[in-house]
Structure formats: structure tokens, C-alpha cells
Coordinates of C-alpha atoms in Angstrom, one line a residue:
M1 CA -3.2 -40.1 21.8
V2 CA -4.6 -37.3 24.0
Q3 CA -3.8 -34.3 21.5
G4 CA -3.3 -30.1 23.3
P5 CA -5.5 -27.1 22.4
A6 CA -3.1 -25.5 20.2
R7 CA -2.5 -29.1 18.5
R8 CA -6.1 -29.4 17.7
A9 CA -6.4 -25.9 16.2
R10 CA -3.9 -26.8 13.8
A11 CA -5.2 -30.2 13.2
Q12 CA -8.3 -28.0 12.3
A13 CA -6.4 -25.6 10.7
A14 CA -5.4 -28.2 8.1
G15 CA -8.2 -28.9 7.5
E16 CA -10.0 -26.7 6.3
A17 CA -8.0 -25.7 4.4
E18 CA -8.2 -29.5 2.1
E19 CA -11.9 -27.7 2.2
Y20 CA -11.3 -24.8 0.5
A21 CA -8.6 -26.6 -1.5
A22 CA -11.6 -29.0 -2.5
A23 CA -13.4 -26.3 -3.0
R24 CA -11.9 -23.9 -5.2
R25 CA -9.9 -26.3 -6.8
P26 CA -12.7 -27.1 -10.3
D27 CA -12.6 -22.7 -11.0
L28 CA -9.2 -22.6 -10.5
V29 CA -8.6 -25.5 -12.6
R30 CA -11.1 -24.2 -15.3
L31 CA -9.6 -20.3 -14.2
A32 CA -5.9 -21.7 -15.7
V33 CA -7.9 -23.0 -19.2
L34 CA -9.6 -19.9 -20.0
L35 CA -6.3 -17.7 -19.8
G36 CA -4.9 -20.5 -22.3
S37 CA -3.6 -23.5 -20.6
P38 CA -4.7 -26.7 -21.3
P39 CA -6.6 -28.8 -18.8
D40 CA -3.8 -31.6 -17.9
H41 CA -1.2 -29.1 -17.7
A42 CA -4.2 -26.3 -16.0
A43 CA -4.3 -28.6 -13.5
V44 CA -1.1 -28.8 -12.6
L45 CA -0.6 -24.9 -11.7
A46 CA -4.2 -25.4 -9.5
D47 CA -2.3 -28.0 -8.3
R48 CA 0.5 -26.3 -7.9
T49 CA -1.4 -22.8 -6.4
L50 CA -3.2 -24.5 -4.0
A51 CA 0.4 -26.2 -2.2
G52 CA 1.1 -22.5 -1.3
V53 CA -2.8 -22.7 0.0
R54 CA -2.1 -25.3 2.0
A55 CA 1.4 -23.4 3.9
G56 CA 0.2 -21.1 4.3
W57 CA -3.5 -21.1 5.0
S58 CA -2.4 -19.3 8.7
E59 CA -1.4 -16.8 6.6
L60 CA -4.2 -16.4 4.9
I61 CA -6.8 -16.8 7.9
A62 CA -6.4 -14.0 7.9
G63 CA -8.1 -12.1 6.0
D64 CA -10.3 -13.5 2.3
P65 CA -8.0 -16.0 0.9
D66 CA -9.9 -16.0 -1.9
D67 CA -8.0 -12.5 -2.5
Q68 CA -4.8 -13.9 -3.0
L69 CA -6.2 -16.9 -4.9
V70 CA -5.9 -15.9 -8.9
D71 CA -2.9 -13.2 -7.7
L72 CA -1.1 -16.8 -6.2
L73 CA -2.4 -19.5 -9.2
L74 CA -1.0 -16.2 -11.9
E75 CA 2.6 -16.0 -10.3
Q76 CA 2.3 -20.6 -10.1
R77 CA 2.0 -19.9 -14.5
A78 CA 4.7 -16.6 -14.5
L79 CA 7.5 -19.3 -13.3
D80 CA 6.0 -22.1 -15.1
R81 CA 8.5 -23.7 -18.5
T82 CA 6.7 -26.5 -19.4
A83 CA 6.2 -26.4 -23.1
W84 CA 3.0 -27.9 -23.7
W85 CA 2.1 -26.2 -27.2
D86 CA 4.1 -28.8 -28.3
R87 CA 1.8 -31.4 -27.9
V88 CA -1.1 -29.0 -28.5
R89 CA -1.5 -25.5 -30.8
P90 CA -3.0 -22.7 -28.5
D91 CA -5.0 -22.0 -30.7
E92 CA -7.4 -25.2 -30.0
V93 CA -7.7 -25.1 -26.2
L94 CA -10.1 -22.7 -26.9
P95 CA -13.0 -21.7 -28.9
P96 CA -12.2 -18.9 -31.4
E97 CA -15.6 -17.2 -29.7
L98 CA -13.4 -17.2 -27.1
A99 CA -10.7 -14.2 -28.9
P100 CA -11.0 -11.2 -27.7
L101 CA -10.1 -12.0 -24.2
D102 CA -6.5 -12.6 -26.4
R103 CA -6.4 -8.7 -26.5
L104 CA -6.3 -8.0 -22.5
D105 CA -3.9 -8.7 -20.1
P106 CA -3.0 -11.8 -17.7
R107 CA -5.4 -9.9 -15.1
T108 CA -7.6 -8.3 -16.7
R109 CA -8.2 -11.7 -18.4
A110 CA -8.5 -13.2 -14.6
A111 CA -11.0 -10.6 -13.4
V112 CA -13.3 -11.3 -16.3
V113 CA -12.9 -15.0 -16.6
W114 CA -12.9 -15.4 -12.5
G115 CA -15.9 -13.2 -12.1
A116 CA -18.0 -14.8 -14.8
L117 CA -17.6 -18.6 -12.2
G118 CA -19.0 -15.5 -10.0
R119 CA -16.1 -15.0 -8.0
D120 CA -15.7 -11.7 -6.5
P121 CA -13.2 -10.0 -9.7
A122 CA -12.1 -7.9 -7.0
G123 CA -9.7 -10.6 -5.4
V124 CA -7.8 -9.7 -9.1
P125 CA -5.4 -7.0 -8.2
G126 CA -3.8 -4.3 -10.3
S127 CA -7.2 -5.7 -13.3
G128 CA -7.8 -3.0 -15.8
D129 CA -10.5 -1.3 -17.2
H130 CA -12.6 -4.3 -19.2
G131 CA -16.5 -2.5 -18.8
A132 CA -16.4 -2.0 -22.3
L133 CA -16.1 -5.5 -23.1
D134 CA -19.8 -7.2 -24.7
P135 CA -21.7 -7.6 -22.7
G136 CA -21.8 -11.0 -23.3
L137 CA -18.7 -12.5 -23.3
P138 CA -18.8 -13.0 -19.2
G139 CA -21.7 -15.4 -19.9
L140 CA -20.1 -17.7 -22.8
V141 CA -17.1 -17.1 -21.4
A142 CA -19.6 -19.7 -17.8
R143 CA -20.5 -21.6 -21.0
V144 CA -16.9 -22.9 -22.0
A145 CA -15.9 -23.5 -18.6
A146 CA -19.0 -25.0 -17.2
G147 CA -17.7 -27.7 -20.0
V148 CA -14.4 -27.6 -19.2
P149 CA -12.5 -31.3 -18.0
V150 CA -11.6 -31.0 -14.2
P151 CA -8.5 -34.0 -14.3
P152 CA -8.0 -35.1 -10.8
E153 CA -4.9 -33.8 -8.3
V154 CA -1.5 -33.9 -9.8
V155 CA 0.6 -31.9 -7.8
R156 CA 1.2 -31.2 -4.2
T157 CA 4.5 -28.9 -4.3
P158 CA 4.6 -25.3 -5.5
L159 CA 6.8 -24.4 -8.6
R160 CA 9.8 -22.1 -6.5
S161 CA 11.2 -18.9 -8.7
R162 CA 14.3 -20.6 -9.9
S163 CA 16.5 -17.3 -11.4
S164 CA 16.0 -13.5 -10.9
R165 CA 14.3 -12.6 -14.0
R166 CA 16.8 -9.4 -14.1
L167 CA 21.1 -8.9 -13.5
V168 CA 22.7 -6.8 -11.2
L169 CA 23.5 -4.5 -12.6
G170 CA 25.4 -0.9 -10.1
A171 CA 27.9 -4.0 -9.5
A172 CA 29.1 -4.0 -13.6
A173 CA 28.7 -0.2 -13.6
A174 CA 31.6 0.4 -11.0
A175 CA 33.2 -2.1 -13.1
V176 CA 33.1 -0.3 -15.6
A177 CA 33.4 2.7 -13.4
V178 CA 37.5 2.0 -13.0
G179 CA 38.9 0.2 -15.9
L180 CA 37.2 -3.5 -14.9
L181 CA 36.5 -6.2 -16.6
V182 CA 33.8 -8.6 -14.9
P183 CA 30.7 -11.6 -15.1
V184 CA 27.6 -9.9 -13.2
L185 CA 26.1 -12.3 -11.1
G186 CA 22.0 -12.2 -11.0
P187 CA 20.7 -12.9 -7.4
D188 CA 20.7 -16.4 -7.8
E189 CA 24.0 -17.4 -8.4
R190 CA 26.5 -15.7 -5.8
P191 CA 28.2 -18.9 -4.5
V192 CA 27.8 -19.5 -1.3
A193 CA 30.6 -18.4 1.3
E194 CA 30.1 -21.9 3.6
P195 CA 29.7 -25.5 2.8
P196 CA 26.8 -27.1 3.8
L197 CA 24.9 -28.0 6.9
G198 CA 23.8 -31.1 8.3
P199 CA 21.2 -31.9 9.3
V200 CA 19.8 -32.3 12.9
D201 CA 17.8 -34.0 14.6
V202 CA 14.0 -34.0 15.3
G203 CA 11.5 -35.3 18.1
G204 CA 10.1 -35.4 20.8
R205 CA 7.6 -33.6 22.0
P206 CA 5.3 -31.8 18.9
N207 CA 5.1 -28.4 19.4
P208 CA 1.5 -28.4 21.2
A209 CA 1.1 -24.1 20.8
P210 CA 0.1 -22.5 17.1
V211 CA 3.4 -21.1 16.5
A212 CA 6.7 -22.0 16.4
W213 CA 8.6 -20.9 18.8
Y214 CA 12.5 -21.0 20.1
A215 CA 14.4 -21.1 23.9
A216 CA 16.9 -22.8 26.0
G217 CA 19.4 -23.7 22.5
R218 CA 16.3 -25.6 21.1
V219 CA 13.5 -24.7 17.9
H220 CA 9.6 -25.5 18.6
L221 CA 8.7 -26.9 15.1
D222 CA 5.6 -29.0 13.8
D223 CA 6.1 -32.6 15.3
G224 CA 9.0 -32.0 17.2
S225 CA 12.2 -29.7 18.1
A226 CA 15.6 -29.5 17.2
V227 CA 18.4 -28.2 19.1
V228 CA 20.8 -24.8 17.0
P229 CA 22.9 -22.5 19.0
D230 CA 21.8 -19.0 19.1
V231 CA 19.5 -18.3 16.8
V232 CA 18.0 -14.4 17.0
A233 CA 15.3 -14.6 14.8
L234 CA 13.0 -17.1 13.9
V235 CA 10.4 -17.3 10.5
E236 CA 8.1 -20.3 10.6
M237 CA 7.3 -21.6 7.0
G238 CA 5.1 -24.9 7.0
A239 CA 6.0 -27.2 8.7
G240 CA 9.2 -25.8 9.3
A241 CA 11.2 -22.3 10.3
V242 CA 14.1 -19.7 8.5
Y243 CA 15.9 -18.8 11.1
L244 CA 19.4 -16.3 11.6
D245 CA 21.8 -16.8 14.4
V246 CA 24.1 -15.0 15.6
D247 CA 26.3 -15.5 13.6
G248 CA 24.4 -14.1 11.2
R249 CA 23.7 -17.5 9.1
V250 CA 20.3 -17.5 7.4
V251 CA 19.3 -20.6 8.0
A252 CA 16.9 -22.9 6.6
L253 CA 14.7 -26.0 9.1
S254 CA 12.7 -27.8 7.0
G255 CA 10.8 -29.9 9.8
T256 CA 12.7 -33.4 9.5
G257 CA 15.8 -31.5 10.4
E258 CA 17.7 -30.9 6.8
R259 CA 19.5 -27.6 6.8
T260 CA 19.8 -25.0 3.9
L261 CA 21.5 -22.0 3.9
L262 CA 20.0 -19.6 2.6
G263 CA 22.2 -16.3 3.5
Q264 CA 24.4 -14.1 5.3
A265 CA 22.3 -11.2 7.0
V266 CA 23.4 -8.6 9.3
V267 CA 21.7 -9.5 13.2
G268 CA 20.5 -6.5 14.3
P269 CA 16.2 -6.2 11.7
G270 CA 16.2 -10.0 11.9
L271 CA 14.3 -12.0 9.4
V272 CA 10.0 -11.5 7.4
G273 CA 8.7 -14.2 5.8
S274 CA 5.7 -15.2 3.3
A275 CA 5.0 -19.1 3.6
V276 CA 3.1 -18.8 0.9
R277 CA 5.3 -17.8 -1.6
G278 CA 8.1 -19.6 0.6
R279 CA 10.0 -16.8 0.9
V280 CA 12.0 -14.8 3.4
A281 CA 13.7 -11.9 3.0
W282 CA 16.6 -10.4 5.2
V283 CA 19.0 -7.8 5.3
T284 CA 22.7 -7.4 4.5
E285 CA 26.6 -5.8 5.2
D286 CA 26.2 -4.8 1.8
D287 CA 23.0 -2.7 2.0
E288 CA 20.7 -4.7 -0.1
V289 CA 17.3 -7.0 0.9
E290 CA 17.3 -9.9 0.2
V291 CA 14.7 -12.7 -0.8
A292 CA 15.2 -16.0 -1.4
D293 CA 13.4 -18.9 -2.5
V294 CA 13.1 -20.9 0.4
G295 CA 11.7 -23.9 -1.7
T296 CA 15.2 -24.0 -4.0
G297 CA 17.8 -22.2 -1.5
R298 CA 18.1 -18.8 -3.7
V299 CA 18.4 -15.6 -4.1
V300 CA 15.4 -14.6 -5.9
D301 CA 15.6 -10.4 -5.7
R302 CA 18.6 -7.9 -4.2
L303 CA 17.4 -3.6 -3.5
E304 CA 19.3 -2.0 -2.0
V305 CA 19.3 0.8 0.5
G306 CA 20.6 3.2 2.3
D307 CA 22.1 2.2 6.2
A308 CA 21.7 -1.4 6.6
E309 CA 21.9 -0.8 10.9
Q310 CA 19.1 2.1 9.9
V311 CA 16.7 -0.6 7.8
G312 CA 13.2 -1.9 10.3
L313 CA 11.8 -4.3 8.0
L314 CA 7.8 -5.2 8.5
R315 CA 6.5 -7.7 6.6
M316 CA 6.1 -9.3 3.1
V317 CA 2.1 -8.6 2.9
G318 CA 1.1 -10.5 -0.1
P319 CA 3.3 -10.3 -2.1
V320 CA 4.3 -6.9 -1.6
L321 CA 7.3 -6.1 1.1
R322 CA 7.1 -3.2 3.9
F323 CA 10.0 -2.3 5.4
T324 CA 11.5 1.7 7.4
E325 CA 14.5 3.8 6.6
A326 CA 16.1 6.7 8.0
D327 CA 15.2 8.6 5.3
G328 CA 11.9 6.9 5.7
E329 CA 9.7 3.9 4.7
T330 CA 9.2 1.9 1.7
A331 CA 7.1 -0.7 -0.6
W332 CA 9.0 -3.4 -2.7
V333 CA 7.3 -6.1 -5.0
P334 CA 10.2 -8.3 -5.5
E335 CA 11.0 -9.7 -8.6
E336 CA 8.4 -7.6 -9.8
G337 CA 10.7 -4.2 -8.9
G338 CA 8.4 -2.2 -8.2
T339 CA 8.6 0.2 -5.5
E340 CA 7.0 2.9 -3.8
S341 CA 8.8 5.2 -0.7
V342 CA 7.2 7.4 1.3
G343 CA 9.4 10.0 3.3
P344 CA 8.8 10.4 7.6
S345 CA 7.2 13.2 8.7
A346 CA 6.4 13.3 12.8
S347 CA 3.1 13.9 12.0
R348 CA 2.1 11.0 10.9
G349 CA 4.4 8.5 13.3
S350 CA 7.2 6.1 12.0
L351 CA 5.5 2.9 10.8
V352 CA 5.7 0.1 13.1
D353 CA 3.3 -2.4 11.1
V354 CA 1.1 -2.8 7.6
V355 CA -1.9 -5.4 8.1
G356 CA -4.5 -4.8 5.0
S357 CA -5.9 -1.0 5.8
T358 CA -4.7 -0.7 9.2
E359 CA -1.3 0.9 10.0
L360 CA 0.6 0.9 12.6
R361 CA 2.9 4.1 13.8
Q362 CA 4.2 5.2 17.1
L363 CA 4.3 8.7 18.5
D364 CA 6.3 10.8 20.1
G365 CA 5.7 9.7 24.9
G366 CA 5.2 7.1 24.1
R367 CA 1.9 6.7 22.7
V368 CA 0.8 4.7 19.3
A369 CA -1.8 5.6 16.9
V370 CA -3.8 3.2 14.8
D371 CA -4.6 4.5 10.9
G372 CA -7.4 2.2 10.2
P373 CA -10.7 1.4 7.4
F374 CA -12.9 1.7 10.7
G375 CA -12.8 5.8 11.2
P376 CA -10.4 8.1 12.2
R377 CA -7.0 8.4 13.7
V378 CA -7.0 5.7 17.3
V379 CA -3.6 6.3 19.4
V380 CA -2.9 5.1 22.0
P381 CA -1.1 4.6 25.1
G382 CA 2.7 1.6 24.4
D383 CA 6.3 2.0 22.0
G384 CA 5.9 -0.2 19.4
G385 CA 3.6 -3.5 18.9
E386 CA 1.5 -4.7 16.2
V387 CA -1.5 -5.4 14.5
S388 CA -3.5 -8.4 14.3
P389 CA -4.5 -10.5 11.1
S390 CA -8.4 -9.3 11.4
E391 CA -7.2 -6.1 11.7
E392 CA -9.6 -5.8 15.1
F393 CA -7.2 -5.4 17.6
V394 CA -3.8 -4.4 18.2
L395 CA -1.2 -5.3 20.9
T396 CA 1.3 -2.6 21.9
R397 CA 4.7 -3.0 24.3
T398 CA 4.4 -1.2 27.9
G399 CA 7.0 -1.2 30.7
E400 CA 10.6 -0.1 30.9
G401 CA 11.9 -2.7 28.5
G402 CA 8.8 -3.2 26.8
L403 CA 8.0 -6.3 28.4
G404 CA 4.2 -5.7 29.3
V405 CA 1.0 -5.8 27.0
R406 CA -1.6 -4.2 26.6
V407 CA -4.3 -4.8 23.8
F408 CA -6.6 -1.9 21.7
E409 CA -9.3 -2.6 19.5
A410 CA -8.2 -1.3 16.4
G411 CA -11.2 1.5 15.4
T412 CA -12.2 2.1 19.2
G413 CA -8.6 2.0 21.3
E414 CA -11.0 0.5 23.8
E415 CA -8.3 -2.0 26.2
R416 CA -8.9 -5.8 26.1
A417 CA -7.8 -7.7 28.8
S418 CA -4.5 -9.0 27.8
G419 CA -4.0 -12.0 29.0
T420 CA -1.0 -11.5 31.8
T421 CA -0.3 -10.0 34.3
P422 CA 2.0 -7.3 36.2
E423 CA 4.5 -10.5 37.4
D424 CA 4.7 -11.8 34.1
L425 CA 7.6 -11.2 31.9
V426 CA 6.8 -10.6 28.7
L427 CA 10.3 -11.5 26.7
D428 CA 7.4 -12.3 23.2
V429 CA 4.6 -11.7 21.7
R430 CA 2.1 -12.3 18.8
F431 CA -1.1 -12.2 17.6
T432 CA -1.8 -16.2 16.1
G433 CA -5.4 -15.1 15.0
A434 CA -7.4 -12.9 14.7
D435 CA -8.4 -12.5 17.4
E436 CA -5.0 -15.0 19.4
I437 CA -2.4 -13.4 21.2
T438 CA 0.1 -16.2 22.3
Y439 CA 2.5 -15.1 24.0
L440 CA 6.6 -16.3 25.9
L441 CA 7.0 -14.6 29.4
G442 CA 8.9 -15.2 32.0
D443 CA 8.5 -13.7 35.6
R444 CA 9.1 -11.0 36.3
A445 CA 9.7 -11.4 40.6
S446 CA 12.2 -14.3 39.9
L447 CA 14.8 -12.2 38.2
P448 CA 17.8 -11.0 41.1
D449 CA 16.2 -7.2 40.0
G450 CA 12.9 -7.6 39.3
S451 CA 13.0 -5.6 36.0
G452 CA 14.1 -8.1 33.1
V453 CA 16.1 -7.3 30.5
G454 CA 14.5 -9.2 27.3
R455 CA 16.1 -12.5 28.4
A456 CA 14.9 -16.0 30.0
S457 CA 15.5 -16.0 33.8
G458 CA 18.2 -18.4 34.7
T459 CA 16.3 -19.3 37.6
G460 CA 12.5 -18.2 37.3
P461 CA 9.8 -20.4 35.1
V462 CA 9.1 -19.8 31.4
E463 CA 5.5 -20.4 29.7
V464 CA 3.8 -20.4 26.2
R465 CA 0.5 -19.2 27.3
T466 CA -2.3 -18.4 24.3
C467 CA -5.1 -15.7 25.1
Q468 CA -8.2 -15.6 23.4
V469 CA -8.9 -11.9 23.6
R470 CA -12.9 -11.8 22.7
L471 CA -13.4 -14.8 24.8
D472 CA -10.9 -13.7 28.8
F473 CA -9.9 -17.4 28.1
C474 CA -5.4 -17.7 28.5
V475 CA -4.7 -21.4 27.7
V476 CA -0.9 -22.9 29.0
H477 CA 1.1 -24.9 26.5
A478 CA 4.3 -25.3 27.7
S479 CA 6.3 -24.1 30.6
G480 CA 9.6 -25.0 32.6
P481 CA 12.6 -23.8 34.9
G482 CA 14.4 -20.7 33.1
F483 CA 16.2 -20.8 30.4
G484 CA 19.6 -18.9 31.3
E485 CA 20.6 -16.8 29.7
T486 CA 19.6 -18.3 25.9
A487 CA 17.5 -16.2 23.9
A488 CA 13.9 -16.7 24.3
L489 CA 10.5 -15.7 20.8
L490 CA 8.4 -16.4 19.0
A491 CA 8.8 -17.1 15.2
R492 CA 7.0 -14.6 13.3

């Protein structure tokens, strides 16, 4: 079977993920042992971590995967409830000479061990100062690590959280105020109002594009497409996806067609997610942001916000969910509880997108500001837009209805070829690689008034096109007749 460019790229990415996992697994097992787990249990934790890496490789490879690897292992360790100490005493795992490690918090300890293994300890966010430790400790750690046995691979499924770490207290307080006694439900204990959804058939041609997409009432996944009516937002999740429909249902769709109802959302804010962590977020009519574990189908945390219709979900950046409201912007770490909010500022502009340390902010007059690590603020024309995973480029929406696209270098503002023409109607667009942009396009000339309204034309052709910014080269993955009055969109 001859593979198209996007399918070859996915196969290559899968191979790269496997190579990375094989290269990092020994040190990841050693790290888990030096955090206090016996080798066989450490292997399970490492394998669960690397399963998440494989599932979200396209998300991780946009930066340096090592920057999140230790954090992902610490998450798996925190979720794990294996009582291995019933057969191995904790003080038998490591020699007594390493007792100073026990006085460190988990992140600082992980940073010390990761550095002793020859890795960059800067990849462990939130670790404390360990400069006052015995200077001979890293060498001792390295010697002990070298003797740690590395068992063969055990599992390929990441562990997902089964319950929240805290209760929702607001409802209880309100009940007490009116003299009622009601049970307080944890985030994963609210009853599901609707029965489970049945599966859908996934078949036909494998998706030739580098991202899942929706048009003509079909969701296009890695291994085929499925009929799903009235989708308005889509998030890629490994070989499957999570979608939001016009009735506000948030549904996990596996690569083989199984469906799980995750919750009910306000349609306007859409969805954001992280394939690496298996999480998806939406906004409810109760003015809350909810985060669900896609693997278990449970809501694992929620955060009260102001007006649900005023919330703009931006991204999950590592474990942090970034979103905006009418009165500012918030960075929230679900399941840990940390939030940081910043009020609005006309001079700074409203936050449109953020990747790493690069922010895209909307200014007045159809201008967008790029604030990043490359130098002073750069201002380019546009209304809304997106930062590339590598933080090297930005795209902005232009023209009437935002149906055009322009591309700029983030550090200089120099314009680059977008790969589109004035005749192209940009129904949706996103970066799908460091310098790769995928478009879902209609034909402006085929519309009755030539203007376009953000929906696919009922008569003109529609195509999926990917363009390489540096090479000024594009490839068309799929094209066909117009899809009528159905939404057409790319997965985020």
C-alpha cells in the first residue's frame, strides 16, 4: 500500500517516539528507583509514563520532550496506589548512604537524581535549591543508579486518576446557608444525565492529513472516518478524539469508534486538551471550567469562573490550563489547585494564544502583538491567531470574517508565505508542526456573494492542505465537493 505524505509522517513520528522511549526508559526506571520504588514497580511507573509520551508525541516534540518527562513520571507516581511495601520494606530499596535524599521534596529529589544520571535537572519544574547538599551525593547517586536492574517493558497504558483530590465545597456552603443537608459530590461523582452512547463505525480511507478533522458530518481519524452529526469543536487524543456537538455534549471517540459521554458544555468556549496527559477541558452552564480524564471518562477537577459565555479556553501548556475571562486571564493547574490570575490591560492587549514563553496578544486596530524570548515586542496585522509549537512563527487571521491568513516570524515580524491565495476561503487553520501549517479550505469564488461566512460552500471544492513555512512548499491531502451547511474544522 502506498502511503501519503501525512501518513508517512505519522509513521515516522511513531518511530521517533519509540526510539525516544527506548533511549529514556533505563534512566526513567533508575529515577523511579531512586525516588524510592523497587525496580519491578519502578519499571511499571516508567512504562506508564512512556505510554503517555507515545500518545502525545506530536504535542511533546514541539519542544524538548525531556522538559516534561520527569514531571510526567512524578504524576504517575502520585496516582499510583500499589502497596509494594507489603513485600519490600521501603528501607530495603536504597542503601542507607542515600538517606539524605529522603529529606528532599519529590521534585528536588528528582532533580538531584536526574542530574546525577547525566540529564538536565532544569527539566524538573518547581524543584528547590539543592546546592547545599553534600557535593559527593550526586556521585554516590550515579554509582547506585548504575547498579539498578532495568526489567523488561511491563505495560503500555498510562494510569489515569480515578478520583479528585478534594471536594466541591461551594455547594455544601450554600446548602448550609438555607438549612439543607445534602451530600457533597467529588468532581468524578456527579451522575451522568444521559445513558452511554453507542459506538460508531470507523472505516474507509485512513486520514491522509497530519491532524484529525471534521467535514460533511464525518470525523476523520488516523485509521478511517466516522459519521458524527453536528460537531462544533474537536480535540485530537492519540488515535481518537474528543468532540463537542451542538447540544453541548462532550464525547470521547476512540480510534475504533467507542464513545464515552464526558460531560455537558457551553458551546461557545469550545474544548482544549492534552493528549500527553489524557485530559480535556470545557466550560459548563454552571459557570465552571471542568477537566476530565479521557481514559476513565471522569471529571477530575473543576474551577468556578464568572460568566461561562465570556470564557476563552486557550491551551493546556504542560499541566497548566490557560484561559481568559472578561476581567482578565488565568493560569490554573488542575488537580493541584494552584491558580494565578492577571487583570486586563489595554496596553498589554488580550491574550489570544500562548506556547512556552511566547504570548500572542490582540491589540486595537486589527493588530496582534508577539511577546516572546526573542527580543522586544513585535506587532503584526491580524485579528486572532496562533503561535507555532517551536515559538518561531505566528499566524494571524485577516480579511473580512477572518477568512484569510498571514504568517510572520515571531522574533522579527518578517512576513512569510502562507501557502494560500486570495481565492482560498480559510475555514480553519492550525500549526501541526514546528514550521508546518494545515488548512481546511473552501473556494471563495464558488460562493454566491464571493465573501464566505465561515462554512463550507454547498457547491465549490473543499480541501485539506499542509504547507511548510521554511520550504515554501504545500501538499494537498484531500479535496472534494462542497459539504453544504455543515461545519468544517480541524482538531486542536
